[in-house]
Coordinates of C-alpha atoms in Angstrom, one line a residue:
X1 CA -7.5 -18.2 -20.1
X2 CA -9.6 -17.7 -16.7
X3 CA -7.7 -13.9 -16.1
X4 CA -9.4 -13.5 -19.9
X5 CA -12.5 -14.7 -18.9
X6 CA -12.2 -12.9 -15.6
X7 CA -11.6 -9.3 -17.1
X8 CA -14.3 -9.8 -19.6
X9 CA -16.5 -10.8 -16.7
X10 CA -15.1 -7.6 -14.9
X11 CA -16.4 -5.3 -18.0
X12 CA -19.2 -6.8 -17.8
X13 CA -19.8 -5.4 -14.4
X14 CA -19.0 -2.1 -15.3
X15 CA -15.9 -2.3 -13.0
X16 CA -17.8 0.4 -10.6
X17 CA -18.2 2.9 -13.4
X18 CA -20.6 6.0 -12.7
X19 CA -21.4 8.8 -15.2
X20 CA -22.8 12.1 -14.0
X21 CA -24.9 13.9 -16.7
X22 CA -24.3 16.8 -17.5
X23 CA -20.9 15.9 -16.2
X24 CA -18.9 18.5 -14.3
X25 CA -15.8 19.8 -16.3
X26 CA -13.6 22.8 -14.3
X27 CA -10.3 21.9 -14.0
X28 CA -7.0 20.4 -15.7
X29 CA -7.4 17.2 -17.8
X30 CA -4.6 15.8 -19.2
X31 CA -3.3 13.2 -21.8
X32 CA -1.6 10.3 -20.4
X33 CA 0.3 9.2 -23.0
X34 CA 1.4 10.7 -26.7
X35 CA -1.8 9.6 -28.7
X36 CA -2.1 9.1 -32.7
X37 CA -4.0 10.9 -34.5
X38 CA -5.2 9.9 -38.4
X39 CA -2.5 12.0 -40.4
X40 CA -0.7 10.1 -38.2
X41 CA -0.6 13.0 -36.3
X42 CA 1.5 12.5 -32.9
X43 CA 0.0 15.2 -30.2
X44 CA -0.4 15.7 -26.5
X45 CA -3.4 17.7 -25.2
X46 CA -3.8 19.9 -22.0
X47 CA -7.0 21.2 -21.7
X48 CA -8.3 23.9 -18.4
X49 CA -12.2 24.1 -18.8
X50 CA -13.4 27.1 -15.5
X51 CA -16.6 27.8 -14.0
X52 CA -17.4 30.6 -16.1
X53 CA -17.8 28.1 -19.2
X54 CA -14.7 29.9 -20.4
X55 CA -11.9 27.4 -21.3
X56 CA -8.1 27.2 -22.6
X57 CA -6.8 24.1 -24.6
X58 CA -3.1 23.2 -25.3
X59 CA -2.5 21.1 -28.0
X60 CA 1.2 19.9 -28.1
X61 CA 2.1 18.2 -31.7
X62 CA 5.4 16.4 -32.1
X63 CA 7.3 14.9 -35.2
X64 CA 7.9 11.3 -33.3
X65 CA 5.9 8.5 -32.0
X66 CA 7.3 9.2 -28.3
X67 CA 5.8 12.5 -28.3
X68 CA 9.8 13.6 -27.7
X69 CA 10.6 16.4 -30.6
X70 CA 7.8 19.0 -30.5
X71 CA 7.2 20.4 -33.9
X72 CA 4.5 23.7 -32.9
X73 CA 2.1 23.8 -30.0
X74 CA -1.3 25.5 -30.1
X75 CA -3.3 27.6 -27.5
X76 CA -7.3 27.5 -27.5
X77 CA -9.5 30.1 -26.1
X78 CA -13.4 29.9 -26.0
X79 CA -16.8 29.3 -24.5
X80 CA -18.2 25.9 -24.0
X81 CA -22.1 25.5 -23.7
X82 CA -23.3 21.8 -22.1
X83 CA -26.8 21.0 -23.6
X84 CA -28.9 18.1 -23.6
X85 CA -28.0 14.4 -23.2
X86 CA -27.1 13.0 -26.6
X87 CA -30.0 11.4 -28.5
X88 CA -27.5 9.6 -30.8
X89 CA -25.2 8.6 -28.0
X90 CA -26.2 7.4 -25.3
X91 CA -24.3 8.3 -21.9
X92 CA -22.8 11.0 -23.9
X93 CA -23.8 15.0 -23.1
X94 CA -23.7 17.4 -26.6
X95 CA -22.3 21.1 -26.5
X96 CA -21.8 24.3 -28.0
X97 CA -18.2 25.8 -28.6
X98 CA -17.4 29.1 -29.5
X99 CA -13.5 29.4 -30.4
X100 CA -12.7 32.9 -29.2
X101 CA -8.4 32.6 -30.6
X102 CA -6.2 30.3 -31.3
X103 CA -2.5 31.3 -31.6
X104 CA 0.3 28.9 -32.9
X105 CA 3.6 28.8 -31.3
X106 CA 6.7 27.2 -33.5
X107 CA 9.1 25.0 -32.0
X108 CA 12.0 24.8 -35.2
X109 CA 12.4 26.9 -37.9
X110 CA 11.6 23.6 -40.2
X111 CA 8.0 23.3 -38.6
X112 CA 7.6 27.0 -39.2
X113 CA 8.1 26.5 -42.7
X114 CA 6.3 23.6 -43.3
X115 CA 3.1 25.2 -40.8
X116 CA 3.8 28.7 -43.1
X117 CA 3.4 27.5 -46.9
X118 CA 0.6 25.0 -46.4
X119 CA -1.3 27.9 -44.4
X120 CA 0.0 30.6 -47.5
X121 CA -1.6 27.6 -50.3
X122 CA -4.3 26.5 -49.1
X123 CA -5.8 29.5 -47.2
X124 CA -8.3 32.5 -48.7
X125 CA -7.6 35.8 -49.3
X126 CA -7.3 36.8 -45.2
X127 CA -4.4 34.5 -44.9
X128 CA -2.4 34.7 -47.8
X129 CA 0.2 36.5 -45.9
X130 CA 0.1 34.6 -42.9
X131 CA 3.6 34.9 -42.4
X132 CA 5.7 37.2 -44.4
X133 CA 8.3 35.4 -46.4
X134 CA 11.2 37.0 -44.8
X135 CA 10.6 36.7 -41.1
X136 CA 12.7 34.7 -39.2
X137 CA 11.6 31.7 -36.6
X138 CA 11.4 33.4 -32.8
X139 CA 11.2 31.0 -30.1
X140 CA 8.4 31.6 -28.0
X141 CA 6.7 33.9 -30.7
X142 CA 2.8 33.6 -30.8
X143 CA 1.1 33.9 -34.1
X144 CA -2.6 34.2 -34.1
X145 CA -4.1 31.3 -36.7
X146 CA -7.4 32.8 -35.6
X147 CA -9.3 35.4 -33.9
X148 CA -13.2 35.8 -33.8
X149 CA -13.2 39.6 -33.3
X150 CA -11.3 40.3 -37.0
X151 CA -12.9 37.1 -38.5
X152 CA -9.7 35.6 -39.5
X153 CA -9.2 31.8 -39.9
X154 CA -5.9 30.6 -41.1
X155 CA -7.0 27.2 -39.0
X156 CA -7.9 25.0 -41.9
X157 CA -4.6 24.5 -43.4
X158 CA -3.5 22.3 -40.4
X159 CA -6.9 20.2 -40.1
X160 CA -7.6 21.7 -37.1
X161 CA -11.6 21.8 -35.9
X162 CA -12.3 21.5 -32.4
X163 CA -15.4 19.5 -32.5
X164 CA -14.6 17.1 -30.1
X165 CA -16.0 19.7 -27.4
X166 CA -19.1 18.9 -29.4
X167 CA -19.6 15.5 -27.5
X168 CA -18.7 14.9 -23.6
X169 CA -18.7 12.5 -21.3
X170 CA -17.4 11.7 -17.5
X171 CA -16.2 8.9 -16.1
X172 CA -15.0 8.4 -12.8
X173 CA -14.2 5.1 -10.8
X174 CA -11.9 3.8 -8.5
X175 CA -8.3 2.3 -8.8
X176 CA -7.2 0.1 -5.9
X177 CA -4.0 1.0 -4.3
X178 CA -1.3 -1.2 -5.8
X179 CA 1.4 -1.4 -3.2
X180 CA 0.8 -4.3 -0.7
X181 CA 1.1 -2.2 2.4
X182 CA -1.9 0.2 1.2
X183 CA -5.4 -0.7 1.3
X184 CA -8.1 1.4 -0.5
X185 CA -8.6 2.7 -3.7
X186 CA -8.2 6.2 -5.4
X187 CA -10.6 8.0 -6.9
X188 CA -9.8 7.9 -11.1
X189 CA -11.7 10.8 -13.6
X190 CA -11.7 10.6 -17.5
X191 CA -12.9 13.2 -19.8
X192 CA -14.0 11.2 -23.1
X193 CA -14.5 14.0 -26.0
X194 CA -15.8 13.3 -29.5
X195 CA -13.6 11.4 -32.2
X196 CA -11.7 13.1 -34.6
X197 CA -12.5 12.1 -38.5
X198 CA -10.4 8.9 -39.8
X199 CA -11.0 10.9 -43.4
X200 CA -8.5 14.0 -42.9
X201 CA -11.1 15.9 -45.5
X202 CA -14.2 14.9 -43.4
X203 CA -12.6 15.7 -40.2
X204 CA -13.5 20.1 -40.8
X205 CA -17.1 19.7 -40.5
X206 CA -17.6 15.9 -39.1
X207 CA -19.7 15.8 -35.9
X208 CA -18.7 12.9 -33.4
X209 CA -20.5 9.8 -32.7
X210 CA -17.7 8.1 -30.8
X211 CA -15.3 9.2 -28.6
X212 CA -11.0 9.3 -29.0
X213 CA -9.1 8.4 -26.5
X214 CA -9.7 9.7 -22.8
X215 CA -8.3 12.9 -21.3
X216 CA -7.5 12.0 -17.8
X217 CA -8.2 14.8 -14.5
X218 CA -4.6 16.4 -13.5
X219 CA -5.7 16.0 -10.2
X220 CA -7.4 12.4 -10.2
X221 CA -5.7 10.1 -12.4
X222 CA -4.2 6.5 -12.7
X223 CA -1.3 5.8 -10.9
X224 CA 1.7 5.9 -12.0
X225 CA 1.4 8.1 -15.1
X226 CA 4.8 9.6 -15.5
X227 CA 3.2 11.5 -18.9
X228 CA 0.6 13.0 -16.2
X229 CA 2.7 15.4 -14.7
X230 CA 5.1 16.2 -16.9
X231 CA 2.0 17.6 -19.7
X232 CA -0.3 19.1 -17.1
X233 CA 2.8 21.8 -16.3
X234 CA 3.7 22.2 -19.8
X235 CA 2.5 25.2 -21.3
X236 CA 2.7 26.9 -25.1
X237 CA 6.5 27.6 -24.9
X238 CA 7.5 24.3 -23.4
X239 CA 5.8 21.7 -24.3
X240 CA 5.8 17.7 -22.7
X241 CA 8.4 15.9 -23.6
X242 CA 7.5 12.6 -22.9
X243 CA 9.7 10.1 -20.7
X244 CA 12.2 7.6 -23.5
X245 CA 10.4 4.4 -24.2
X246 CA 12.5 1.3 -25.1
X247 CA 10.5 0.1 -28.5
X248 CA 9.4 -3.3 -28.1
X249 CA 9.1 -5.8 -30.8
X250 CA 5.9 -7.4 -31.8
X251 CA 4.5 -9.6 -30.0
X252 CA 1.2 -10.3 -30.8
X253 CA 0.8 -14.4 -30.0
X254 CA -1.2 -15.0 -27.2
X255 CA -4.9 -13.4 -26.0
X256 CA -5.6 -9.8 -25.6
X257 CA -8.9 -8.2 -24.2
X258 CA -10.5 -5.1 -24.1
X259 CA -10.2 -2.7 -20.9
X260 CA -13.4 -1.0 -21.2
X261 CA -16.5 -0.7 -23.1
X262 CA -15.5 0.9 -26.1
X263 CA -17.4 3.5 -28.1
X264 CA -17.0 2.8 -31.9
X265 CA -18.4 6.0 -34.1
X266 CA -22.1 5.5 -35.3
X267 CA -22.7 4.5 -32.2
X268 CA -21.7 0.6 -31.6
X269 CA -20.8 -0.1 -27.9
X270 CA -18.4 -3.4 -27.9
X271 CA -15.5 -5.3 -26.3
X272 CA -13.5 -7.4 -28.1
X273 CA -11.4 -10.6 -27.3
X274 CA -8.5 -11.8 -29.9
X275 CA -6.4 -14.7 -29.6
X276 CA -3.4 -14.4 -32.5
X277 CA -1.4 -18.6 -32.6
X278 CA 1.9 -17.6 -33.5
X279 CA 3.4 -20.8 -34.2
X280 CA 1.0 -20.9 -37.5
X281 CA -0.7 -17.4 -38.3
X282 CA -4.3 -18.1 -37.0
X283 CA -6.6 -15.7 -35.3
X284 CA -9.9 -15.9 -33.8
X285 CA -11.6 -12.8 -32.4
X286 CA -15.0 -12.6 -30.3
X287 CA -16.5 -9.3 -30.7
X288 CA -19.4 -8.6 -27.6
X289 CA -21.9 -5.9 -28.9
X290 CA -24.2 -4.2 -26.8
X291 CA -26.7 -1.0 -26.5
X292 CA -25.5 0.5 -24.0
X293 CA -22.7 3.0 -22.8
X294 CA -20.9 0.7 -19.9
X295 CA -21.6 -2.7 -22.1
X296 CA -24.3 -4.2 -19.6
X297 CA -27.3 -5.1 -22.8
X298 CA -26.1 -7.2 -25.1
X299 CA -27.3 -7.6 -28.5
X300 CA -25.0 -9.9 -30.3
X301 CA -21.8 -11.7 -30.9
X302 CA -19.9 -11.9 -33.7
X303 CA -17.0 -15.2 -33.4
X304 CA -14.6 -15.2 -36.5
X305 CA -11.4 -16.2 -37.5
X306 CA -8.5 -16.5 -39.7
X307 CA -4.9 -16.3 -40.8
X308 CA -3.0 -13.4 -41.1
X309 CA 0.5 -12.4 -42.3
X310 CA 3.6 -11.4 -41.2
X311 CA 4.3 -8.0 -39.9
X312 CA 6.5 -5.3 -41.6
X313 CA 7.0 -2.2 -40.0
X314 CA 4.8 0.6 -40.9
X315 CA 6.3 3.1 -43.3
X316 CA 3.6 5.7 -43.1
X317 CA 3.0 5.1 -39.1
X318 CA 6.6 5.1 -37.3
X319 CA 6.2 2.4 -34.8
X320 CA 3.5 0.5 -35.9
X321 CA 3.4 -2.9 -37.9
X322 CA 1.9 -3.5 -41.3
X323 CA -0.5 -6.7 -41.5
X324 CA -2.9 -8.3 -43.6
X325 CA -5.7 -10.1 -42.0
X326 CA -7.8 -12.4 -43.7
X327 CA -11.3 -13.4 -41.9
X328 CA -12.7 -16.8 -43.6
X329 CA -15.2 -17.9 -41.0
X330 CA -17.6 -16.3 -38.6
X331 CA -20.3 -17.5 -36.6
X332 CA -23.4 -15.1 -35.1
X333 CA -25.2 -14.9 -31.5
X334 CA -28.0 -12.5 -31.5
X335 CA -28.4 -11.4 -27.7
X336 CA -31.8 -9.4 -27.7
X337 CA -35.1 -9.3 -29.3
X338 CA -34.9 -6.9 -32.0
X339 CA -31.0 -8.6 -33.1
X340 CA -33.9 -11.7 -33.7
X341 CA -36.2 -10.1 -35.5
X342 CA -33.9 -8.3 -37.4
X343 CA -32.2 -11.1 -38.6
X344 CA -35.1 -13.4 -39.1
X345 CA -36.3 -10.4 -41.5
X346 CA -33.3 -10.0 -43.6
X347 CA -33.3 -11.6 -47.3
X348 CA -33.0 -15.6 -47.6
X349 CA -29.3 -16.7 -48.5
X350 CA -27.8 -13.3 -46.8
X351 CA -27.3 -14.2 -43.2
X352 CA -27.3 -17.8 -42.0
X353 CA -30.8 -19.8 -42.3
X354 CA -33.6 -17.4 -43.1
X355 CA -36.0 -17.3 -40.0
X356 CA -34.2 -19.3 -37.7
X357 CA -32.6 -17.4 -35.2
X358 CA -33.7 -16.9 -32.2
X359 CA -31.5 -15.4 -29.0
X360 CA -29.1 -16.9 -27.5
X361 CA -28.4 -19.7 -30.1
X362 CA -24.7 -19.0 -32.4
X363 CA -25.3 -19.9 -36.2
X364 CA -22.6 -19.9 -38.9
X365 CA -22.9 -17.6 -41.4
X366 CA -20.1 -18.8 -43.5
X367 CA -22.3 -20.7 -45.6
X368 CA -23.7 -17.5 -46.6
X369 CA -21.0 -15.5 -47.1
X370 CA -21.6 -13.4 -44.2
X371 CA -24.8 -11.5 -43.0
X372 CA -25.4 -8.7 -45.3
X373 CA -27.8 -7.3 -42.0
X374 CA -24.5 -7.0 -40.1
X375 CA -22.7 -5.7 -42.5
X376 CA -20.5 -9.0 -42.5
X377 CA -18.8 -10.0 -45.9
X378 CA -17.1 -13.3 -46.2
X379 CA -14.0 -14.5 -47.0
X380 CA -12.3 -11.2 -46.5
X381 CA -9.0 -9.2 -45.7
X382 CA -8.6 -6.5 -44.1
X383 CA -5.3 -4.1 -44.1
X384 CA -3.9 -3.5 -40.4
X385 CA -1.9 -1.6 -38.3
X386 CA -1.0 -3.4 -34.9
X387 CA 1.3 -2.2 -32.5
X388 CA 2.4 -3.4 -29.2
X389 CA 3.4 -1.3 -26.3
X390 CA 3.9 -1.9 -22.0
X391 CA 2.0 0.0 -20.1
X392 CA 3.7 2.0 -16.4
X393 CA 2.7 -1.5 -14.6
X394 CA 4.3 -3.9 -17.3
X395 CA 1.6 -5.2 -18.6
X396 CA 1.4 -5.9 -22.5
X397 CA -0.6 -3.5 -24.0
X398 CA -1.6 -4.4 -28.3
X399 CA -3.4 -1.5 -30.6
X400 CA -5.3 -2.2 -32.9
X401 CA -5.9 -0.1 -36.2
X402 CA -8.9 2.6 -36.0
X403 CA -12.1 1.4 -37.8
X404 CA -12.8 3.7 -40.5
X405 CA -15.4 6.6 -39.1
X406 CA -17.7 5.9 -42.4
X407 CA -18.5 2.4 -40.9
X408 CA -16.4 1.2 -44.0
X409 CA -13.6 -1.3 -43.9
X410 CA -10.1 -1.4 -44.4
X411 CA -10.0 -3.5 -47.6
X412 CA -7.7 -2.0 -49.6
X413 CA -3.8 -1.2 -48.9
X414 CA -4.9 2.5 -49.2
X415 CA -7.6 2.3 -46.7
X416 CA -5.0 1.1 -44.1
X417 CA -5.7 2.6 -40.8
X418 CA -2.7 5.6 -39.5
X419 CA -4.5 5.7 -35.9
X420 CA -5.4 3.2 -33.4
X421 CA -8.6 2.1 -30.8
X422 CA -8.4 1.6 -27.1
X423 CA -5.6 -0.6 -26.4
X424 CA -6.2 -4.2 -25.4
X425 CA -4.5 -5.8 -22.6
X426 CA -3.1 -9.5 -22.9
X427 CA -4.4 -12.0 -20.7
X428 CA -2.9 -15.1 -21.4
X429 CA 0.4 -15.7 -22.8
X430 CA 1.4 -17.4 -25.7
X431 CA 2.4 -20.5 -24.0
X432 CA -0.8 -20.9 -22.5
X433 CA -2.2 -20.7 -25.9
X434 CA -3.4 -24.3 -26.7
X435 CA -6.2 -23.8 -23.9
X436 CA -8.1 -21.7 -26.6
X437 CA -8.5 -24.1 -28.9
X438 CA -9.0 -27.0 -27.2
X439 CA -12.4 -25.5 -25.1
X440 CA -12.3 -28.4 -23.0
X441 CA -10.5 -26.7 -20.4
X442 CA -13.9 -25.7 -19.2
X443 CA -17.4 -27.7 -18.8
X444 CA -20.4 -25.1 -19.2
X445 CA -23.1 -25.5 -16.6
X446 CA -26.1 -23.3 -16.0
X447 CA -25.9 -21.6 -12.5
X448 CA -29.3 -20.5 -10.8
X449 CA -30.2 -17.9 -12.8
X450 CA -30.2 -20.1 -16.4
X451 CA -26.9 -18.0 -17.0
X452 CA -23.7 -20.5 -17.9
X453 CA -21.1 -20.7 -15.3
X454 CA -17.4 -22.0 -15.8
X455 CA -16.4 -25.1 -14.0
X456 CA -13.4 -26.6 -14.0
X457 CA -12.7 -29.9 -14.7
X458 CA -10.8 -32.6 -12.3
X459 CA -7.0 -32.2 -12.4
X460 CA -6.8 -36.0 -13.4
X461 CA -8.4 -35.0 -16.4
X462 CA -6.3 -32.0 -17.3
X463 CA -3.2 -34.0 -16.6
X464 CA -4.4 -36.8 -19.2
X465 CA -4.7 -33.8 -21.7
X466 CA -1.1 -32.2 -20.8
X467 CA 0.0 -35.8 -21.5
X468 CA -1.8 -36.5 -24.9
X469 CA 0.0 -33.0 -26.0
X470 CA 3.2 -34.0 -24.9
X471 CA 3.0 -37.4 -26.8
X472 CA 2.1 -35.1 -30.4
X473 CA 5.1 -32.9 -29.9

């Protein structure tokens, strides 16, 4: 429970974050690991942005999880424009693209076929012929999908848009040396770009609010990323394959936390904190919101919990795990001034007591049914998709199910997520579960500053509670 408390204390901070705006782009940026697109889609990206604005993109798309059996790669050419600071999203820097080609390179004679007909159906006139039906796969062959000087555009057929380069950010911090006999820390860049549509139909013309997961500088990056490497020297012809990953079973019992502020699309800046009991399918989940970029201003909390059920592997999402959660109780903190007002002002019966919140104070709002002002509805389930995964340093990594990008929710078995948020990392095991539930681990006390600070209680005390637990077993 205190590493929890400690990491979440740690994002709070910022963890040493800084964002240049515009940020600076030239050079290699790589993917660390396979990511999931909705679809699912399994890819690998590679993108080289130069001085000249110029820029060439390699996206690597595979029929597995592992990122380990390459289906077709792609190779983007074009112009990218930074303009102004984001007025929507704040931190982030908007931009112009201009896709000068894109060609498609095959990787089996079965992707070629499957890439061939849905280009042939679903294309216009220009396309039809994409590929004539005779021609046999060539390894290494190059087809061009596009090309801006003869206007053709056979691109829409795969659900390829490249409007991720339509919202940018940079991070960079620094990651302490690991090994004991090192001191120091290395310098760490991440290249966020704009989400990609949840809604495979939205995802041709949406434009991003959010961000997907982080590109990370070929040259600056985590340590040890064995993915690093082996993508940022791939190009179209051989593409990554990614190192074999023993598959873990699920483990989700136990607390997880967030590792960074996380951008969610419409622009909510949050970290969460689950705890999942095991032994009888409970959950309780603290979500921190705030209004800004690296999760320093809060506006409000958001405590709920539930039960949830068991896990059956995903049949549309290889890897992933199938759950229901149901959410029967959820309590509200506003943070700021305008959370207040807000909530004071919303209709009588549809979020806690009418008129009497005010910040810092948590009110339940199962009484209520939820807070209609939050968007909160009560009891409720939602359809999952966890899965759990260990990162390079063995440490239990649990993914969570994307949020719809309509702000929607996953209430029905058909609106079940097939991509995932920013990993959590677990913080306390299972065994040291019971500490959650019974709070008295900790005595709050206001420190200086009116702010509460965590104080442990005497040992003689925590041994009389170890003992009462023993005795109920």
């Amino acid at each position: 429970e205190p590493r929890c408390r400690q990491q979440l204390r740690h994002l709070q901070d910022s963890a040493g974050i800084a964002a240049r705006l515009p940020p600076r782009l030239e050079g290699r940026w790589v993917s660390t690991g396979c990511e999931v697109r909705p679809g699912p889609e399994f890819l690998t990206r590679s993108y080289l942005f130069y001085t000249n604005r110029l820029f060439k993109a390699l996206q690597f798309y595979y029929w597995d999880p592992s990122c380990r059996d390459p289906s077709y790669s792609l190779v983007i050419k074009g112009k990218l424009r930074l303009r102004q600071a984001s007025w929507i999203t704040r931190g982030a820097t908007e931009a112009d693209y201009h896709l000068h080609k894109v060609g498609i390179v095959f990787h089996s004679p079965v992707a070629m076929r499957e890439v061939a007909s849905r280009i042939n159906q679903t294309s216009g006139e220009g396309c039809r012929g994409f590929l004539p039906a005779g021609r046999s796969w060539a390894p290494g062959a190059l087809h061009e999908v596009l090309s801006a000087k003869t206007e053709r555009d056979c691109t829409a057929a795969l659900g390829f848009a490249m409007h991720e380069l339509s919202l940018v950010r940079v991070e960079r911090h620094f990651q302490p040396l690991l090994q004991p006999q090192q001191s120091g820390s290395r310098l760490v860049e991440e290249l966020y770009l704009g989400d990609i549509h949840t809604d495979w139909g939205e995802r041709l013309h949406y434009r991003p609010t959010g961000y997907q997961r982080p590109l990370q500088s070929a040259l600056h990056h985590v340590h040890p990323c064995p993915a690093c490497g082996i993508i940022s020297r791939a190009d179209e012809h051989h593409p990554p394959i990614l190192p074999a990953r023993a598959a873990l079973p699920m483990q989700l019992s136990g607390s997880w936390v967030s590792t960074h502020c996380e951008v969610r699309p419409a622009v909510l800046f949050l970290t969460r904190y689950f705890t999942f009991h095991g032994n009888n399918h409970t959950w309780e989940g603290h979500y921190y919101h705030y209004s800004d970029p690296l999760c320093r201003q809060p506006t409000f909390t958001i405590y709920a919990s539930g039960h949830y059920s068991q896990g059956i592997p995903s049949s549309k999402v290889r890897g992933g795990t199938e759950l229901a959660f149901k959410v029967t109780q959820a309590r509200v903190t506003p943070m700021d001034q305008v959370t207040v007002v807000m909530l004071n002002s919303s209709e009588p019966g549809s979020c806690g007591l009418a008129g009497s919140w005010s910040a810092g104070v948590e009110q339940d709002i199962t009484p209520t049914n939820g807070c209609l002002a939050l968007g909160i509805k009560l009891p409720h389930t939602e359809y999952e998709l966890f899965k759990t995964e260990q990162d390079t340093q063995q440490r239990s990594l649990l993914y969570i199910g994307e949020r719809p990008t309509d702000g929607s929710s996953p209430d029905s078995p058909d609106k079940r997520p097939t991509s995932y948020q920013a990993p959590l990392i677990q913080c306390a095991a299972a065994s040291e579960e019971f500490s959650s539930y019974i709070s008295l681990k900790y005595v709050g006390r206001k420190d200086a500053n009116g702010i509460e600070a965590l104080k442990p209680l005497p040992v003689a005390l925590l041994l009389f509670i170890a003992l009462l637990f023993l005795r109920w077993d």
